[in-house]
Structures are given as structure tokens and as C-alpha cells.
PDB file of C-alpha atoms and ligand atoms in Angstrom:
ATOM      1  CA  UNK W   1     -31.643   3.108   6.527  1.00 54.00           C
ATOM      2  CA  UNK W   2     -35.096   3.932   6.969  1.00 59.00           C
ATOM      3  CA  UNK W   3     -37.461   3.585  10.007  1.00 63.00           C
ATOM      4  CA  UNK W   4     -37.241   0.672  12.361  1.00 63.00           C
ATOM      5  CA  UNK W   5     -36.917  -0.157  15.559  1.00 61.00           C
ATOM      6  CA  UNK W   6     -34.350  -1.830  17.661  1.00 55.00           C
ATOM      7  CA  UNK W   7     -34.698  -4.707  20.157  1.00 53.00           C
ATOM      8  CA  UNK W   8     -34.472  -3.228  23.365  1.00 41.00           C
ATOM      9  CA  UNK W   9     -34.129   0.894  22.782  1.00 37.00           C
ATOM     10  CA  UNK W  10     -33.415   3.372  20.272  1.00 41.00           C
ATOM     11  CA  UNK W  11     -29.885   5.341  19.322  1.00 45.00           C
ATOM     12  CA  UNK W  12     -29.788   9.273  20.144  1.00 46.00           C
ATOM     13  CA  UNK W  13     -28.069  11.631  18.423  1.00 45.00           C
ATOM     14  CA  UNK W  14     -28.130  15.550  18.490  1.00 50.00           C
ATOM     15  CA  UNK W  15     -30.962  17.189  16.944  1.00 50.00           C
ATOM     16  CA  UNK W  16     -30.338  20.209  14.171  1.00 52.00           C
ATOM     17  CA  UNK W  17     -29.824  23.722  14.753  1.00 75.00           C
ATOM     18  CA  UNK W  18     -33.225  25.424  14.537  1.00 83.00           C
ATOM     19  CA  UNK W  19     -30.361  28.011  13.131  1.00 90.00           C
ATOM     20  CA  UNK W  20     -29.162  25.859  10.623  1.00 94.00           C
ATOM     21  CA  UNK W  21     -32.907  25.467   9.623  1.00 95.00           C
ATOM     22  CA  UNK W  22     -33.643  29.206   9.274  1.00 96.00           C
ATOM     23  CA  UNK W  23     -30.228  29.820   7.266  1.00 96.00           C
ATOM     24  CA  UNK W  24     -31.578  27.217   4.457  1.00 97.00           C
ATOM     25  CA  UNK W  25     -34.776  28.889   4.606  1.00 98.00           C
ATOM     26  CA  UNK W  26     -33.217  32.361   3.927  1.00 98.00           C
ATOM     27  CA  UNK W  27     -31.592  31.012   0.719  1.00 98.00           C
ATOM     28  CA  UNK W  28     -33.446  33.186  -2.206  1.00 98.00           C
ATOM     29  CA  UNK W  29     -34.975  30.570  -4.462  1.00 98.00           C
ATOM     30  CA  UNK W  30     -36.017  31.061  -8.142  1.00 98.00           C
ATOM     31  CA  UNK W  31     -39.525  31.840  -8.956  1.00 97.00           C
ATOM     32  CA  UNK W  32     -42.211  30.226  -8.468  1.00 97.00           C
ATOM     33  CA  UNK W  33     -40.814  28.270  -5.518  1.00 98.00           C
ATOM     34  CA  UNK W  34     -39.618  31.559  -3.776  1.00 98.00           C
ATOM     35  CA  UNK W  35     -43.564  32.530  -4.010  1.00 97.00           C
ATOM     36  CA  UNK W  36     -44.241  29.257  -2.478  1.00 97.00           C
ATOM     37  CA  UNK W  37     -42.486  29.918   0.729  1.00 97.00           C
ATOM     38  CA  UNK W  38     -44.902  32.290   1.898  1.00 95.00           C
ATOM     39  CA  UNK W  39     -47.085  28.829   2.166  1.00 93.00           C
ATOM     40  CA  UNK W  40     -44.906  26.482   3.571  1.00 96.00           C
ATOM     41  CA  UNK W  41     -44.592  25.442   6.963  1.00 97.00           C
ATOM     42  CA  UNK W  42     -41.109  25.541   8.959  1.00 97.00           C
ATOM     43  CA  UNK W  43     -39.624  22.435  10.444  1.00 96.00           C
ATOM     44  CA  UNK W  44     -41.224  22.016  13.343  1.00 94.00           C
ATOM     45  CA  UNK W  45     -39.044  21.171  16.748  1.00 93.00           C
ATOM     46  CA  UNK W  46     -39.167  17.224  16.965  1.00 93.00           C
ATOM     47  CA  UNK W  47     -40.722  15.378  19.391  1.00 92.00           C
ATOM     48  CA  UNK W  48     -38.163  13.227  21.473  1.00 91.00           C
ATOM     49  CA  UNK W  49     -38.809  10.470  19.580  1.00 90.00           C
ATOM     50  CA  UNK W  50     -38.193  12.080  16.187  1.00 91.00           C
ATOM     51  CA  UNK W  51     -35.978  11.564  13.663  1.00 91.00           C
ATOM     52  CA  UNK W  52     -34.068  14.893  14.218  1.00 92.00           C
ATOM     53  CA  UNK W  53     -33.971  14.226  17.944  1.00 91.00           C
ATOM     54  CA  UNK W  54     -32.238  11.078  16.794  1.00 89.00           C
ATOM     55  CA  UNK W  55     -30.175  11.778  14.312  1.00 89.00           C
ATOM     56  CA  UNK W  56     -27.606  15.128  13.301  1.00 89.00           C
ATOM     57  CA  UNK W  57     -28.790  16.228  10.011  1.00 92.00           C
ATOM     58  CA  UNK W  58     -27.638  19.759   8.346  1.00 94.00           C
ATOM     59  CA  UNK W  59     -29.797  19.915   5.337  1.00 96.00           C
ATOM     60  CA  UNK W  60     -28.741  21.739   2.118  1.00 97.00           C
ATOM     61  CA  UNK W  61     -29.393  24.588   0.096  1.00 98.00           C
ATOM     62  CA  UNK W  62     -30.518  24.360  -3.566  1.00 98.00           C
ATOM     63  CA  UNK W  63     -27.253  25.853  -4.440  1.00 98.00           C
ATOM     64  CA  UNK W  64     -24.882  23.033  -2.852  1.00 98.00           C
ATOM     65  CA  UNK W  65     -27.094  20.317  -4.555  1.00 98.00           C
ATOM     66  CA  UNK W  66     -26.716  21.912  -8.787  1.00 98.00           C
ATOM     67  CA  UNK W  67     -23.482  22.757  -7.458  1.00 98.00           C
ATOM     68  CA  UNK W  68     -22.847  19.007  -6.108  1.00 97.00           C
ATOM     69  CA  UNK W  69     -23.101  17.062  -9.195  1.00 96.00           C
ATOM     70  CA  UNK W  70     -26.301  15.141  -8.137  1.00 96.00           C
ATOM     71  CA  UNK W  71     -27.534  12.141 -10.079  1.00 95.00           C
ATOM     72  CA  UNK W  72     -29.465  13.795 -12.825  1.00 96.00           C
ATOM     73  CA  UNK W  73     -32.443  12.140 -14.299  1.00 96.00           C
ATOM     74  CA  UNK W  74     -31.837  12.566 -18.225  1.00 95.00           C
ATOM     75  CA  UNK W  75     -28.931  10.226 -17.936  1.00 95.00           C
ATOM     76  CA  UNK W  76     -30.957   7.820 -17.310  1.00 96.00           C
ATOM     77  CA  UNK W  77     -34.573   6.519 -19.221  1.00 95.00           C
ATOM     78  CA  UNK W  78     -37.206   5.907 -15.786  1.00 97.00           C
ATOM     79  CA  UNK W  79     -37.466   4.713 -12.302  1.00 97.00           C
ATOM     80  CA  UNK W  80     -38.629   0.778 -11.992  1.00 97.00           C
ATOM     81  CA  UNK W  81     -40.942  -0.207  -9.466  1.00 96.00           C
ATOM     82  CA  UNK W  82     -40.426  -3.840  -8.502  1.00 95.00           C
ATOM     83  CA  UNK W  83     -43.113  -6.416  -7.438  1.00 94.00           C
ATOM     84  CA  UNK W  84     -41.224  -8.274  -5.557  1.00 95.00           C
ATOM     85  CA  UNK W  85     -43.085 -11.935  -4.762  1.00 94.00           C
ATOM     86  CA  UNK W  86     -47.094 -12.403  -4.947  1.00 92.00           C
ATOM     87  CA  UNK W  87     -48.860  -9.155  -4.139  1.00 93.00           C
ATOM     88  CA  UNK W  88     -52.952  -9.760  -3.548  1.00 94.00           C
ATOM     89  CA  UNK W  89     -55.580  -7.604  -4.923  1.00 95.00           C
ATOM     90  CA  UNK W  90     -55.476  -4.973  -2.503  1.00 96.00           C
ATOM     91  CA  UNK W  91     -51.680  -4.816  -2.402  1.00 95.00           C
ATOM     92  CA  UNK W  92     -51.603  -4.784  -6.039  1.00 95.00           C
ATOM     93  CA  UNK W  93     -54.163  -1.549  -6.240  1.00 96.00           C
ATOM     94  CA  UNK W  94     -51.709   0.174  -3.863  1.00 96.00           C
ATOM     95  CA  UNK W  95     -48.468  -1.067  -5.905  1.00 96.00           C
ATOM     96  CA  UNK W  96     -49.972   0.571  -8.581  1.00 96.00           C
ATOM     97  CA  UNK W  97     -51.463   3.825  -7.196  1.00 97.00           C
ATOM     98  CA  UNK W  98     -48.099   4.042  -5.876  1.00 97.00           C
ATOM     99  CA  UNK W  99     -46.897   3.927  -9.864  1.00 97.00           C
ATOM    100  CA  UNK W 100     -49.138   6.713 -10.747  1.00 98.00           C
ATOM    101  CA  UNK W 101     -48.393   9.501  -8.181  1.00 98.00           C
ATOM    102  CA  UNK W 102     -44.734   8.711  -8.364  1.00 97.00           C
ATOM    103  CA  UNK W 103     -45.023   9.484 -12.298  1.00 98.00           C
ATOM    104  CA  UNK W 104     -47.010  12.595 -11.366  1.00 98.00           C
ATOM    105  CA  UNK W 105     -44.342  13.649  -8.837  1.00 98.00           C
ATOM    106  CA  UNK W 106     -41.404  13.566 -10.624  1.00 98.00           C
ATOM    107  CA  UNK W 107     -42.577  14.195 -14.097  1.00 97.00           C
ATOM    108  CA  UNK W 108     -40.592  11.192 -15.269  1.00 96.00           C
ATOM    109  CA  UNK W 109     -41.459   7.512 -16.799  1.00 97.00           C
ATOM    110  CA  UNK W 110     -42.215   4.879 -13.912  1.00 97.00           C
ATOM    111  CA  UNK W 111     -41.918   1.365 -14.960  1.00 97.00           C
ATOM    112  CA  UNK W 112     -43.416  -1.538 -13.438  1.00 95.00           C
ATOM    113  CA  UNK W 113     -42.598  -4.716 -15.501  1.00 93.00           C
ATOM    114  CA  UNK W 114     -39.998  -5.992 -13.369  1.00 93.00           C
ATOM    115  CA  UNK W 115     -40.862  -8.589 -11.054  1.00 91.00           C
ATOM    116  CA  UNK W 116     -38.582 -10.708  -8.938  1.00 93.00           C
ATOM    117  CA  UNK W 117     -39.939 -14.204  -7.022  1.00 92.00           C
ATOM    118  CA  UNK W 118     -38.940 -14.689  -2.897  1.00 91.00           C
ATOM    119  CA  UNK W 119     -37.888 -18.255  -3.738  1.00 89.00           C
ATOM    120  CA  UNK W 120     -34.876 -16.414  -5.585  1.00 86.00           C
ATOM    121  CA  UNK W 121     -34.224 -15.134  -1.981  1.00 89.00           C
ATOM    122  CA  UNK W 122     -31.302 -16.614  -0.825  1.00 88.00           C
ATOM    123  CA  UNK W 123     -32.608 -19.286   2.197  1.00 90.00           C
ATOM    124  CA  UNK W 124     -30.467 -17.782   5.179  1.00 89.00           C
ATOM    125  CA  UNK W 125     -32.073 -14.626   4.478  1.00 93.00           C
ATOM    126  CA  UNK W 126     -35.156 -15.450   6.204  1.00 95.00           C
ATOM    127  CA  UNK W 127     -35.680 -15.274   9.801  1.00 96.00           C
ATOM    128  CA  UNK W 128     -37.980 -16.321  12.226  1.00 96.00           C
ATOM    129  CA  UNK W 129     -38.330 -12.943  14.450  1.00 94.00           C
ATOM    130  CA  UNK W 130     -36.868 -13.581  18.223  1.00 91.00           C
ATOM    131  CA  UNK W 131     -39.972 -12.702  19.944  1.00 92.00           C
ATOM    132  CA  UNK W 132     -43.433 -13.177  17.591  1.00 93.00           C
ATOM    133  CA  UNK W 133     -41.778 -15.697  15.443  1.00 94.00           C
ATOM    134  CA  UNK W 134     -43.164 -14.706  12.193  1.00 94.00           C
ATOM    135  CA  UNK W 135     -40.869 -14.513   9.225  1.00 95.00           C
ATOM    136  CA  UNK W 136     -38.758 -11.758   8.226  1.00 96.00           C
ATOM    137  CA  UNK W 137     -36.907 -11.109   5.364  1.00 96.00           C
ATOM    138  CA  UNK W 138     -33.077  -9.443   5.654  1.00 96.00           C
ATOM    139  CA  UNK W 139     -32.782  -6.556   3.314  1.00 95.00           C
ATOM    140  CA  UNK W 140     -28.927  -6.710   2.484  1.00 94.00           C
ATOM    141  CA  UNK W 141     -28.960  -9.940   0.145  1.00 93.00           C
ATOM    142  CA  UNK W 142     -32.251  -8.566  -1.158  1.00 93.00           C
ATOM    143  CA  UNK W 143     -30.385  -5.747  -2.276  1.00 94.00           C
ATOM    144  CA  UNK W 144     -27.231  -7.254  -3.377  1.00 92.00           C
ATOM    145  CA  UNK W 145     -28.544 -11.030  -4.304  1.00 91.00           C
ATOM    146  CA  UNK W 146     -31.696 -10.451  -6.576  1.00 93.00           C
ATOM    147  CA  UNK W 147     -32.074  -6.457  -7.170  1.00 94.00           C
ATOM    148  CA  UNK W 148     -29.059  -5.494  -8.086  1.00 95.00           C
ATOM    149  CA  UNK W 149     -28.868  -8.147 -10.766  1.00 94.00           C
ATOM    150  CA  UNK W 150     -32.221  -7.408 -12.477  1.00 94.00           C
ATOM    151  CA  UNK W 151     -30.981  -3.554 -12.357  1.00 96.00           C
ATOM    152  CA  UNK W 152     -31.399  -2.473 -15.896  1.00 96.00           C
ATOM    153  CA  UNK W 153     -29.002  -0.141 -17.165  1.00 95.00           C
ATOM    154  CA  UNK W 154     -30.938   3.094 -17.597  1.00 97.00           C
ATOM    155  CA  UNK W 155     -33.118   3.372 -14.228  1.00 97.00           C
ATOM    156  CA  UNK W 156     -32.321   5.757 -12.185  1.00 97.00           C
ATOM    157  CA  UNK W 157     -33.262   3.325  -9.502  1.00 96.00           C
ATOM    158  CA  UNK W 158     -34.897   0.508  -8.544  1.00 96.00           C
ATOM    159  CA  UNK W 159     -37.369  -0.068  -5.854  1.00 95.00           C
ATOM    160  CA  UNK W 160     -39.003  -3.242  -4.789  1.00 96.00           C
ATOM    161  CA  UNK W 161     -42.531  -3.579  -2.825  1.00 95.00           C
ATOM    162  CA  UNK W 162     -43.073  -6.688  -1.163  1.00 96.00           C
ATOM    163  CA  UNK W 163     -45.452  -7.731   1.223  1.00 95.00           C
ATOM    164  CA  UNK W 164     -42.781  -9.562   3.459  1.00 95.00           C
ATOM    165  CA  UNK W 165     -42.026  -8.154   6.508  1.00 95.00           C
ATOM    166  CA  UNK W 166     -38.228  -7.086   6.764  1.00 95.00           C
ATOM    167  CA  UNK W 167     -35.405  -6.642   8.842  1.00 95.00           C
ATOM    168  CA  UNK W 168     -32.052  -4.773   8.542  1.00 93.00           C
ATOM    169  CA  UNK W 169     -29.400  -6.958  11.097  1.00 93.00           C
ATOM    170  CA  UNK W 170     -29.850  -8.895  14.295  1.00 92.00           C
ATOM    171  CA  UNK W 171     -30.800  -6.633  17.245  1.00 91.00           C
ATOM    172  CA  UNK W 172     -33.221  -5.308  14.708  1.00 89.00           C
ATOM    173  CA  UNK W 173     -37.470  -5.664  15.477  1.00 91.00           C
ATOM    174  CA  UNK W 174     -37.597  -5.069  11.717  1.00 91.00           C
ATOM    175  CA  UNK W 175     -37.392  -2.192   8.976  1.00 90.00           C
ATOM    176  CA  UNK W 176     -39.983  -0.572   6.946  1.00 89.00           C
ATOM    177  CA  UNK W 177     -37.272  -0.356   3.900  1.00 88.00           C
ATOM    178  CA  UNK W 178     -33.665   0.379   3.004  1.00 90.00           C
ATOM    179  CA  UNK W 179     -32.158   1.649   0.424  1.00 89.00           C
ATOM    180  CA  UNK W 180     -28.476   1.625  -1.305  1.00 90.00           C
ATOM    181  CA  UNK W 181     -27.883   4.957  -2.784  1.00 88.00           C
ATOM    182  CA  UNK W 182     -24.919   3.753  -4.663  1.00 89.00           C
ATOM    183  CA  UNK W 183     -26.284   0.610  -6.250  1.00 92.00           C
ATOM    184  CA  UNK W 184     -29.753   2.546  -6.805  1.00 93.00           C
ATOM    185  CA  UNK W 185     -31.807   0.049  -5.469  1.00 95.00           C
ATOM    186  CA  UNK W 186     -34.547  -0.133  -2.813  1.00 94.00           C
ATOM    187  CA  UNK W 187     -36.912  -2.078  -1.213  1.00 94.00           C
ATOM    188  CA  UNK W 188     -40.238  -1.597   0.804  1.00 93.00           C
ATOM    189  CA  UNK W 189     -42.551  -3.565   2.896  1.00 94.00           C
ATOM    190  CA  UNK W 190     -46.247  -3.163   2.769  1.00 95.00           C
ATOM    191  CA  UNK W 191     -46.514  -5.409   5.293  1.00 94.00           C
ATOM    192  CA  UNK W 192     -46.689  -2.465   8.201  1.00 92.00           C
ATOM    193  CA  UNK W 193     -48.702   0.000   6.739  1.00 95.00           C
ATOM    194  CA  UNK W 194     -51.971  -1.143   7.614  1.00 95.00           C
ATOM    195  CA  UNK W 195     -54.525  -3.282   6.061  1.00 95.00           C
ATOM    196  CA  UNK W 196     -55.580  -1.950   2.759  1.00 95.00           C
ATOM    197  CA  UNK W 197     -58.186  -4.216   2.533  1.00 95.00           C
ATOM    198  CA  UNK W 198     -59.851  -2.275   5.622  1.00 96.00           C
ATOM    199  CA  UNK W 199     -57.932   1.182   5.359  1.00 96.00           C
ATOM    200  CA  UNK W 200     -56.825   1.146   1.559  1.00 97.00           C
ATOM    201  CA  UNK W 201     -56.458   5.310   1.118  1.00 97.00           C
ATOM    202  CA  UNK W 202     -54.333   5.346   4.395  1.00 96.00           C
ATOM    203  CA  UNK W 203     -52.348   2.153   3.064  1.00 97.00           C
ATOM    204  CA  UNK W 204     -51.983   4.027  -0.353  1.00 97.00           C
ATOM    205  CA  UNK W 205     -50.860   7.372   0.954  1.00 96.00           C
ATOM    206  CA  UNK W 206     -48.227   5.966   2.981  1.00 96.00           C
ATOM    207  CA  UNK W 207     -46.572   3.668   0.525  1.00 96.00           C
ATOM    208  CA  UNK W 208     -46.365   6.290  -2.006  1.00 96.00           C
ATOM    209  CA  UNK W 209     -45.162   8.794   0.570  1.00 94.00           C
ATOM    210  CA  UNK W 210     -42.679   6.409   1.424  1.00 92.00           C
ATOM    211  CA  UNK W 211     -41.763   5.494  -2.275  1.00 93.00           C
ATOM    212  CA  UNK W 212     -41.042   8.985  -3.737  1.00 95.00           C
ATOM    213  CA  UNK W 213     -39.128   9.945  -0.637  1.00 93.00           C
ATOM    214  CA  UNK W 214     -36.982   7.072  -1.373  1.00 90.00           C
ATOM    215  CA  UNK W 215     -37.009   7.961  -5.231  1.00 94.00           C
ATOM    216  CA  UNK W 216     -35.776  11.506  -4.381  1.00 95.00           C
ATOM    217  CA  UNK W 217     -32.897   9.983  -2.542  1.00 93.00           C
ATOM    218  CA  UNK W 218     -32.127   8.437  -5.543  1.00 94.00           C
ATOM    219  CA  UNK W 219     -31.651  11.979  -7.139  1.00 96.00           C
ATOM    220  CA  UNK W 220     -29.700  12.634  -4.475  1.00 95.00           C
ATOM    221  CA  UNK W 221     -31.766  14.615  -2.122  1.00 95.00           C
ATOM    222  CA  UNK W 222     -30.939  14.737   1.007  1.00 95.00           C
ATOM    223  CA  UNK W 223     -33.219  14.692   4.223  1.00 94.00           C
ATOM    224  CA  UNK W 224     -34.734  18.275   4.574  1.00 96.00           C
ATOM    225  CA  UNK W 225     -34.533  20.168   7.880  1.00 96.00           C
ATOM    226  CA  UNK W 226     -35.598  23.601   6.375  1.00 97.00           C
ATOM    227  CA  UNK W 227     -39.419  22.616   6.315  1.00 97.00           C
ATOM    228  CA  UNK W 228     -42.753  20.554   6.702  1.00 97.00           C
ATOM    229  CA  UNK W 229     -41.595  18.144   3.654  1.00 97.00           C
ATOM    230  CA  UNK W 230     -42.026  14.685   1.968  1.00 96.00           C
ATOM    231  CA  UNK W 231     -38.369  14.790   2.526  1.00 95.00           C
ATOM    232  CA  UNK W 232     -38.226  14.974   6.021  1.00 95.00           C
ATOM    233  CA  UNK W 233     -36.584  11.777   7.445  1.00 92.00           C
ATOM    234  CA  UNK W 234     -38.801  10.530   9.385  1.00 89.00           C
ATOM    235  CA  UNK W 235     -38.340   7.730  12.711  1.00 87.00           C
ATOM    236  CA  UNK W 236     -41.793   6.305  12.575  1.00 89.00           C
ATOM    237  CA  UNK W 237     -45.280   5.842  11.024  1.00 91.00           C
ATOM    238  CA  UNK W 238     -46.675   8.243  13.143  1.00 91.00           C
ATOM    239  CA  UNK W 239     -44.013  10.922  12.250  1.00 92.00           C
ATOM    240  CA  UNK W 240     -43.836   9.963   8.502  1.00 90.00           C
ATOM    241  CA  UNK W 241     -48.215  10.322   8.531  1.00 93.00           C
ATOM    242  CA  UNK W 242     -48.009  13.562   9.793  1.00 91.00           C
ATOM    243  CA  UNK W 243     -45.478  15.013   6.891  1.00 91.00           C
ATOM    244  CA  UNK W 244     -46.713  16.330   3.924  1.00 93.00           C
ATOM    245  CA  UNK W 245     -47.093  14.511   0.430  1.00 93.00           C
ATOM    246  CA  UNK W 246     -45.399  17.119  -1.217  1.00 96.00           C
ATOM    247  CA  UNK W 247     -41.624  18.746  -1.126  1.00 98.00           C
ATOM    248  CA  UNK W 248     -41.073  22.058   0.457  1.00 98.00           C
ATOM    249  CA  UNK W 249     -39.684  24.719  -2.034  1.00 98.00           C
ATOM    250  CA  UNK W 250     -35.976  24.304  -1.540  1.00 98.00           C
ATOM    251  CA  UNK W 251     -36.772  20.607  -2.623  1.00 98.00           C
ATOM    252  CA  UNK W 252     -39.435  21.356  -5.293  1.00 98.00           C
ATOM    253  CA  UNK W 253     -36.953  23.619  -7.482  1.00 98.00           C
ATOM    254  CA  UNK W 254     -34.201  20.631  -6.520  1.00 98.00           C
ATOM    255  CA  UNK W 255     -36.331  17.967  -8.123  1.00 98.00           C
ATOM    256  CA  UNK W 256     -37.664  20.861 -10.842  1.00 98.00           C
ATOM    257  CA  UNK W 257     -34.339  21.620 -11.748  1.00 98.00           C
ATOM    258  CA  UNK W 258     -33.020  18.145 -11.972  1.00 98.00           C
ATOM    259  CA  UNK W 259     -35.965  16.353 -13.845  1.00 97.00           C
ATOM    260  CA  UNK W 260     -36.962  19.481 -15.856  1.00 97.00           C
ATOM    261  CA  UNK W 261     -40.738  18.931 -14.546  1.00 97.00           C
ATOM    262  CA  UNK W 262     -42.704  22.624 -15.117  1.00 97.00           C
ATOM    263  CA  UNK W 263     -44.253  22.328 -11.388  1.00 98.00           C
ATOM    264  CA  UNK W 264     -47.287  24.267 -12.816  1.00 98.00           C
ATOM    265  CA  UNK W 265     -48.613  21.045 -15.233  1.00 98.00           C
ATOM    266  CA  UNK W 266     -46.726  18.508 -12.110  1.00 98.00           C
ATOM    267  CA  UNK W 267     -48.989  20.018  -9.789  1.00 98.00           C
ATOM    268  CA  UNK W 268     -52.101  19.544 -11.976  1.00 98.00           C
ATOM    269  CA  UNK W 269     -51.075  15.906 -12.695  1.00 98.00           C
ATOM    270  CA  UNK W 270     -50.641  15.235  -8.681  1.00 98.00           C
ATOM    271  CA  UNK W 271     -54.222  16.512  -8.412  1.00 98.00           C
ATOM    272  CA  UNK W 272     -55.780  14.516 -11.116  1.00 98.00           C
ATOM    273  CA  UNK W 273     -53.780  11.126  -9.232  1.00 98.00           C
ATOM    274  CA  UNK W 274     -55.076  12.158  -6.374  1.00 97.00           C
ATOM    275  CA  UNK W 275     -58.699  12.751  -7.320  1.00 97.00           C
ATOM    276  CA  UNK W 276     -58.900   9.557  -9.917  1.00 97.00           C
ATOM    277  CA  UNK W 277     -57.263   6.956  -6.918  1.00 96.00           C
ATOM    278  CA  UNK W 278     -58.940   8.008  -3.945  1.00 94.00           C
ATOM    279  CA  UNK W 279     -56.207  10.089  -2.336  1.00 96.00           C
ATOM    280  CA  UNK W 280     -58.662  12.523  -0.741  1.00 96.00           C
ATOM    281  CA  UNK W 281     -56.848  13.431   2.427  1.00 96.00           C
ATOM    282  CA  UNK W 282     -54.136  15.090   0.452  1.00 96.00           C
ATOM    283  CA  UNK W 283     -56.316  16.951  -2.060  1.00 96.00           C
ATOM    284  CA  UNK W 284     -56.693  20.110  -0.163  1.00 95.00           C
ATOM    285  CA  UNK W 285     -52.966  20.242  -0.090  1.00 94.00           C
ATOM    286  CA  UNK W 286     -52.182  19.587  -3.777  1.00 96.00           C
ATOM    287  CA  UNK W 287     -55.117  21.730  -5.050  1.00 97.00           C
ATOM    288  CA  UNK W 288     -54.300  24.689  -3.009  1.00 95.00           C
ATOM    289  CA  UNK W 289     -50.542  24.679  -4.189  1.00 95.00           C
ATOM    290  CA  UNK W 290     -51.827  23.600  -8.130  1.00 97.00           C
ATOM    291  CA  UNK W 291     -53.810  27.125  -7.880  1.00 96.00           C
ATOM    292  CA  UNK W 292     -50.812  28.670  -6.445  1.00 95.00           C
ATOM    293  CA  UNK W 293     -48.780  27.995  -8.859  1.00 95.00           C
ATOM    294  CA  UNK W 294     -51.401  29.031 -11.502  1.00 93.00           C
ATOM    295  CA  UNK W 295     -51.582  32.363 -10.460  1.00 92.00           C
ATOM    296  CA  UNK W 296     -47.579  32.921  -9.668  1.00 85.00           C
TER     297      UNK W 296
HETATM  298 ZN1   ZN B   1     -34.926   9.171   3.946  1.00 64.71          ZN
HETATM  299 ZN1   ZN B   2     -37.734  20.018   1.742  1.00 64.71          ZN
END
């Protein structure tokens, strides 16, 4: 499940070990992305509101995850990105900056041909929402009812962006996505993120931010408690803004390994993306680690 909230308060777990954190971080990576440690940023306590203050996590080494037989993309031909009913202008220039970094990212083919219609939603999906009364959308006969089905055979996964707002089960406000890891399919709202009409880099940013987190589930990644990373779960827009657009080194040679990207020419494609479609808040970030990685 990602990010929501629930009507009337919010679950608390246990937060990680800041031991457990520093144990993963001691693991002696491959080169380059042992070099890159010296650059990254340690997971920082969370706030109480945070997804670690919510939730146990443990992490994982990059040994557990070769070791753990994790979906591997060469089985497979591409990701599919899925517009799922009528996007409008704006939403459709984020849909498809969303396309290109996620390319960039994991070095593998992104399709976006697939399209599915809301009025193949099934009716009693829809909701009127107990307090505003705008419609909502419920994400498990999303999943099951009209995703799954149009699932081709050779995606790794699917993930749908929609601008309908969506929620998980009653007792929910709503949901920003969900995913099912087992049926590899996803969906996403746009419809929280901001107006990209008004904001369109911050609106950008966050839905691809959002997207190849979920896509890196979908290679089996868990949520990272070893550093500052894209793969940090995350309880809220204003924790998931403040993460970085890029994976931490445990979870760069994870998605290196698995995809066989070369993270020198993947970090030179995320800066071009990010240069050509206006993502200028992370360009410090990706050009600093693209000369890095240059030099290791
Ligand atoms: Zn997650
Ligand atoms: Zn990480």
C-alpha cells in the first residue's frame, strides 16, 4: 500500500534499528557503488509522522536480494505505463515525462500504448467520499477488474496513471496508489500532486518519483532503511518530496545488477531527461553523481 491517510488517525508501528541501518551500510559493495557511498546520505531518524515511525521495516543487503531470486528484468520485454481514462494536456506532459525518466532510470524499454477507459470500471467501485463528497475510485477492482486483464505477457509490470482520485477500503480518506506485487500491476493518481497546470516541474518530479519507486518494487526491491533513497517508503507528500530522485548505492548496484544498466551511460541519460523536460530541481543531484561516476 502506498501513502494515504485514514479517517480519523493513523496506525503506529516500531520504527527500525538505526543499528540495523548501519549494518546494511557496512555491507562492501562492488565498485563504483562502493565509491558512491562516500556521497550518500544516511537514513535520517524519522519524524513521528514518518513512514519508519509507522511501520517495522529491516531493509536488505545487496547480497540477500541476487541471493533471493528477485524478479529479473530480461525475462521479461519492458515496463507499460497505463493511461488510464482521459488525461488533459498538462497531465498528459507529465504522463509522459514520467515515460522518459523511468526509461532513463532503469535502462530498460517503457511502453505507453496501453490505455484502459473508467467506464470499464466496474460501477460499485466508485464512491462518493464521506466527508467532501467528491468521487473516488477503489483501487482493488482496478487492479483485479481492468489491469490485470490488459496485462501483456512480457511486462515486468504494469502501472496505470489516472487522474481520479482513489481510495484503498472504507475508513480510508483516500490513497495516492497501490500496487500488487504478485499480479505486477499498479496504479497512481495524479489527482494529489498538485496542479501541473500552475506547478508542472513539482507535479512532474513527484509522479515520476512515485512511478519508479513503484517500478523498483516490481523488481523486487524492497523499502530501503540504509539511506537518503528513491526507495525509501515514504507516509506522505511531504516526506516522499524531501527524498531523493535517485537510489542509494545498495539499491543502485540492486537495480544495476538486475537490469544490466552500466550506471555510468544511466546516469548521463537521467541528466539529459532531466535537462530536456524541465526537471531542474534535481539536476544538481544527477549531474554531480553522472561526474562521479565518470571519474570512478
Ligand atoms: Zn514503496
Ligand atoms: Zn536505497
Amino acid at each position: 500500500m502506498a501513502a494515504g491517510t485514514l479517517l480519523g488517525g493513523s496506525r503506529r508501528g516500531r520504527s527500525a534499528s538505526a543499528g540495523r541501518a548501519a549494518e546494511l551500510r557496512a555491507e562492501v559493495l562492488a565498485q563504483p557503488f562502493e565509491a558512491l557511498k562516500k556521497r550518500a546520505v544516511p537514513k535520517r531518524a524519522p519524524a513521528p509522522d514518518d513512514w519508519l515511525a509507522l511501520h517495522a521495516e529491516v531493509g536488505q543487503p545487496f547480497s540477500a536480494y541476487a541471493l533471493g531470486g528477485p524478479v529479473r528484468a530480461a525475462r521479461y520485454n519492458a515496463f507499460d505505463l497505463v493511461m488510464l481514462g482521459e488525461l488533459d494536456g498538462a497531465h498528459r506532459r507529465v504522463a509522459s515525462v514520467v515515460v522518459a525518466y523511468a526509461r532513463a532510470f532503469f535502462g530498460v524499454p517503457v511502453r505507453s500504448a496501453l490505455t484502459a477507459r473508467l467506464e470499464d470500471v466496474p460501477a460499485d467501485a466508485w464512491r462518493r467520499h464521506p466527508v467532501t463528497r467528491h468521487p473516488q475510485l477503489r483501487t482493488g477492482p482496478l487492479l483485479e477488474g481492468v489491469l490485470r486483464p490488459l496485462r501483456p505477457r512480457d511486462t515486468i509490470g504494469v502501472i496505470a496513471l489516472t487522474a481520479a482520485d482513489l481510495y484503498p477500503e472504507e475508513g480510508w480518506n483516500f490513497v495516492f496508489g497501490q500496487a500488487s506485487l504478485e499480479d505486477r500491476v499498479g496504479v497512481w493518481s495524479l489527482a494529489r500532486l498538485g496542479d501541473p497546470a500552475r506547478e508542472f516541474e513539482r507535479c512532474a518530479g513527484r509522479a515520476a518519483r512515485t512511478a519508479v519507486h513503484e517500478m523498483a518494487h516490481m523488481l523486487s526491491l524492497p523499502h530501503c532503511i540504509a539511506y537518503e533513497c528513491v526507495v525509501n517508503g515514504s507516509n506522505s507528500l511531504r516526506e516522499s518530496d524531501q527524498a531523493p530522485a535517485e537510489p542509494c548505492p545498495i539499491c543502485l548496484q540492486k537495480l544495476c545488477w538486475n537490469t544490466g544498466a552500466d550506471p555510468v551511460k544511466r546516469a548521463e541519460a537521467l541528466v539529459r531527461v532531466a535537462r530536456d523536460r524541465g526537471l531542474t530541481a534535481w539536476l544538481p543531484l544527477l549531474e554531480e553523481r553522472s561526474a562521479a561516476l565518470r571519474t570512478l
